[in-house]
XYZ file of C-alpha atoms in Angstrom:
242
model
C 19.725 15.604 -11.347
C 21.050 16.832 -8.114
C 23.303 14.740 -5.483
C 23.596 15.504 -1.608
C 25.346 13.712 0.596
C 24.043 12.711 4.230
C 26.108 11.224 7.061
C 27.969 9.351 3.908
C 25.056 7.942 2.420
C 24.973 9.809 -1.059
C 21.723 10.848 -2.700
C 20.314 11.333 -5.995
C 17.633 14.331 -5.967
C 15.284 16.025 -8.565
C 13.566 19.713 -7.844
C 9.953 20.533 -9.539
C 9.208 24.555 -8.727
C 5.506 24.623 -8.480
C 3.847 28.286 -8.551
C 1.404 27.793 -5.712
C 3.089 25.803 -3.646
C 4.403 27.696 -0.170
C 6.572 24.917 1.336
C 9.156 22.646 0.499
C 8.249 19.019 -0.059
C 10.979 15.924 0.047
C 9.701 12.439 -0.881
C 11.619 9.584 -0.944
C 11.395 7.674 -4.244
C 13.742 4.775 -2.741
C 16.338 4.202 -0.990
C 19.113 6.511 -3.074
C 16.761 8.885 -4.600
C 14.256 12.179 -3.387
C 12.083 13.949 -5.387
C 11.954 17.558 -4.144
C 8.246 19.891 -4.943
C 9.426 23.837 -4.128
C 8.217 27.550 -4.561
C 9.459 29.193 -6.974
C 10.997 32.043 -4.921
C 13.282 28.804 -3.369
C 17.084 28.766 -4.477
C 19.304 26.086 -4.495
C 21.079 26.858 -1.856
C 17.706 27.290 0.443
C 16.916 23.903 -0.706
C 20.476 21.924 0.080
C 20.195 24.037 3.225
C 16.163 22.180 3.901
C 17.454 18.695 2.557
C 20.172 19.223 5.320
C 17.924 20.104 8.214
C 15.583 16.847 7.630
C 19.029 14.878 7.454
C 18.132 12.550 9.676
C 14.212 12.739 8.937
C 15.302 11.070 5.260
C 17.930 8.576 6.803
C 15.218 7.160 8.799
C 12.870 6.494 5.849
C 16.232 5.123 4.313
C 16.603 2.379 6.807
C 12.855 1.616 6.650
C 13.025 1.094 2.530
C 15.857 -1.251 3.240
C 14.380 -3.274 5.617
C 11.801 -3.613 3.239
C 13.967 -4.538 -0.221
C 15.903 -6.889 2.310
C 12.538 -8.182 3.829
C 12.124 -11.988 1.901
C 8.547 -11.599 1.750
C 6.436 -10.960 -0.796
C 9.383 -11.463 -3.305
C 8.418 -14.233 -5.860
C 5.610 -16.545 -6.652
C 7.714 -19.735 -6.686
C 6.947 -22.969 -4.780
C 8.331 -22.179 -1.518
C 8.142 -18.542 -1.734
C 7.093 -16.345 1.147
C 4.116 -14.341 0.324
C 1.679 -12.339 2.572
C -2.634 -12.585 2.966
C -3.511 -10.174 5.956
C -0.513 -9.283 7.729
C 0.849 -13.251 8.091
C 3.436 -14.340 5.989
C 2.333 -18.014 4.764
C 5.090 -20.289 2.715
C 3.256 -21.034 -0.765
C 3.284 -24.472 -1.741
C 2.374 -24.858 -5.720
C 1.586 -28.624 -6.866
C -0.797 -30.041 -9.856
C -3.390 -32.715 -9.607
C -5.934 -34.413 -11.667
C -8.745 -31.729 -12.002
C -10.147 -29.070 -14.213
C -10.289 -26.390 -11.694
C -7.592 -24.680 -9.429
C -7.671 -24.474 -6.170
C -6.145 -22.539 -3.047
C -6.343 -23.916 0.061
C -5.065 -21.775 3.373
C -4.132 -23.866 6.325
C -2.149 -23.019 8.975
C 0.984 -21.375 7.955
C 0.969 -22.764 4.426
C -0.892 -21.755 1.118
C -1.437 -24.375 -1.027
C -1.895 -23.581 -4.972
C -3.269 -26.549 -6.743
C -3.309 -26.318 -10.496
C -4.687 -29.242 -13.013
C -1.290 -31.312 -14.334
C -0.488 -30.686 -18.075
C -2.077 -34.254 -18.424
C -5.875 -32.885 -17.349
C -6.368 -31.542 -20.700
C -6.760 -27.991 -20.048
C -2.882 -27.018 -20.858
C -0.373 -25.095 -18.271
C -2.263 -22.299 -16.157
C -0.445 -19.563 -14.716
C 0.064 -20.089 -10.735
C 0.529 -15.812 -10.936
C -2.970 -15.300 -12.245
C -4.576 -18.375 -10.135
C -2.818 -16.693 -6.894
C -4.181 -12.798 -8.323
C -7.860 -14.529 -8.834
C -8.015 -15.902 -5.177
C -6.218 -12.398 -3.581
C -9.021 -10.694 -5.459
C -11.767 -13.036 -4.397
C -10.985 -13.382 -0.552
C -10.695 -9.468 -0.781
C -14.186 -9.221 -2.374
C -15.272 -11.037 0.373
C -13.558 -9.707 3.741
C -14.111 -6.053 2.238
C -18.230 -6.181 1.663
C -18.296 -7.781 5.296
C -16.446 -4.918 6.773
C -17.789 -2.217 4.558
C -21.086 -3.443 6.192
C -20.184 -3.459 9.535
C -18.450 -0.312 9.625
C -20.991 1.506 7.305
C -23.640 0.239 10.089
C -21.280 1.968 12.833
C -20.820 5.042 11.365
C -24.116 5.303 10.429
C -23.617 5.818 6.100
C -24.667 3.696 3.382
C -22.510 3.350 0.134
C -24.205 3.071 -3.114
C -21.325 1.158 -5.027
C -18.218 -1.056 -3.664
C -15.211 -2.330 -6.387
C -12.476 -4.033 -5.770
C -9.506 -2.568 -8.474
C -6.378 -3.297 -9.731
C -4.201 -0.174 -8.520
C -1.072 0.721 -8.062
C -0.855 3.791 -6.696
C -4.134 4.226 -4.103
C -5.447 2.021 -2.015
C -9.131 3.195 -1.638
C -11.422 6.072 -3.262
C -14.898 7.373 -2.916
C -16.281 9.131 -5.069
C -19.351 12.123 -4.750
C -21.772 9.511 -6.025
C -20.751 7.023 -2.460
C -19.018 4.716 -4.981
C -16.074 3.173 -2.994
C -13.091 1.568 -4.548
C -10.573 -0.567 -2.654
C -7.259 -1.681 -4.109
C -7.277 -5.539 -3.820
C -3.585 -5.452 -2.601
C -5.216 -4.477 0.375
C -5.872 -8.091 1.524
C -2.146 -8.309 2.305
C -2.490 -5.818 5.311
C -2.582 -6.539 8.759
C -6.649 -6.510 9.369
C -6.381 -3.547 11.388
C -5.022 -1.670 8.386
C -7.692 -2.774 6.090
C -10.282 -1.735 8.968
C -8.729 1.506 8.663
C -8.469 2.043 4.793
C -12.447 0.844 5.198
C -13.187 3.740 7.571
C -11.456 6.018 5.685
C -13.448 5.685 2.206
C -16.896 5.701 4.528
C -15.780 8.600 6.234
C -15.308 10.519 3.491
C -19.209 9.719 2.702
C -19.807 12.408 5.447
C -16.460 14.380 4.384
C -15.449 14.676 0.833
C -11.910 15.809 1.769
C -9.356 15.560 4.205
C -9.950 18.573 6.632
C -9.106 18.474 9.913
C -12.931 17.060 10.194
C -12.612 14.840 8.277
C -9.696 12.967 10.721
C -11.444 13.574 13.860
C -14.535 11.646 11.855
C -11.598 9.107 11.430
C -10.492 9.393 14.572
C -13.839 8.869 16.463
C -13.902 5.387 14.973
C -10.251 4.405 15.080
C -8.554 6.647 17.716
C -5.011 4.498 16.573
C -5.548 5.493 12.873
C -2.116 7.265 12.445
C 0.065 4.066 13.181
C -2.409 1.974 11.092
C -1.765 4.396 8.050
C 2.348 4.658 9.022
C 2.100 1.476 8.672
C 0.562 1.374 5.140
C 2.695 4.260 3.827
C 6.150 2.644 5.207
C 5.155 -1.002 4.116
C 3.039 -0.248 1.095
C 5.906 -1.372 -1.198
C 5.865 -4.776 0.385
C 2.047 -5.439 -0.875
C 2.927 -4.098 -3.912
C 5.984 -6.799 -4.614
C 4.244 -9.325 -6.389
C 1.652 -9.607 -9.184
């Protein structure tokens, strides 16, 4: 490990040399830490010297990823907690009644978890996986409907659609039109799922990301670029609890 120093904010950073690779990549792992992709014809000093330029670039994303750690949302699955279901923060209220069955009730600015009391024979259930099954669900459910609508729009038809557990991508589609959708997505604004949906059925009429494949994107959601800022900056927020 390497350390650089920017306008007194000291950072941690790792170099991979990659053979192919004809530019210098930074990525900020958090807040203290970049991991650095170069060619191999790049020396150390070349690299200090690019980490330098992009000085304020980096400090930037800094000052995002702490508004984000300090952000309260998102945080804990307690009774009271602050946790997110598309793009509103709602205070989670966890309390146990006679019944079987859990439920999960959203009203207003509040969602209530309801789980059967230790006295309705069924033992403790965890409010984590209750909370999980009813992310999952309600994104099951808003994703088909706008898969469908925006599938009609664009004028494709995919053959599969899965909602995964992920941690690293939010959507896929494969050659076959099988599209996969992280469930974490639920927690986005709905503007940022519509995008993540157009995305996946664009690339049913462009298996990469070419510049044609964007301006497919772009015909449908001219805004896309602060819809995905917004995904890459906050992602970390969705991806807080469970």
């Amino acid at each position: 490990m390497q350390y650089i120093t920017l306008f007194e904010h000291l950072l941690e950073y790792s170099v991979t040399y990659q053979k192919r690779r004809k530019t210098l990549r930074i990525k900020l792992l958090d807040k203290n830490k970049l991991e650095i992709t170069a060619p191999f014809n790049y020396s150390k000093a070349d690299i200090r010297e690019i980490i330098q330029s992009k000085q304020k670039w980096i400090l930037t994303q800094v000052e995002k990823l702490t508004a984000i750690e300090n952000n309260p949302v998102n945080k804990s699955v307690n009774h009271g907690s602050s946790i997110l279901f598309l793009g509103k923060p709602y205070t989670l209220s966890i309390s146990y009644y006679q019944s079987q069955k859990p439920r999960v009730i959203e009203q207003e600015n509040n969602i209530f978890l309801q789980l059967p009391s230790a006295t309705a024979g069924i033992g403790t259930m965890n409010p984590e996986f209750v909370l999980k099954q009813w992310y999952v669900e309600s994104a099951g459910k808003i994703l088909a409907d706008k898969t469908a609508a925006w599938a009609a729009k664009i004028g494709v038809s995919p053959q599969r659609i899965c909602i995964k557990e992920q941690r690293t991508r939010w959507g896929s589609c494969s050659t076959r039109g099988n599209i996969n959708y992280n469930w974490r997505i639920i927690m986005a604004p709905p503007p940022v799922i519509d995008y993540l949906v157009i995305h996946e059925l664009c690339h049913l009429l462009v298996l990469n990301h070419s510049s044609q494949f964007w301006q497919q994107v772009a015909n449908y959601l001219p805004e896309f670029k602060q819809h995905r800022d917004w995904l890459r900056i906050n992602g970390r927020l969705l991806t807080g609890i469970l």
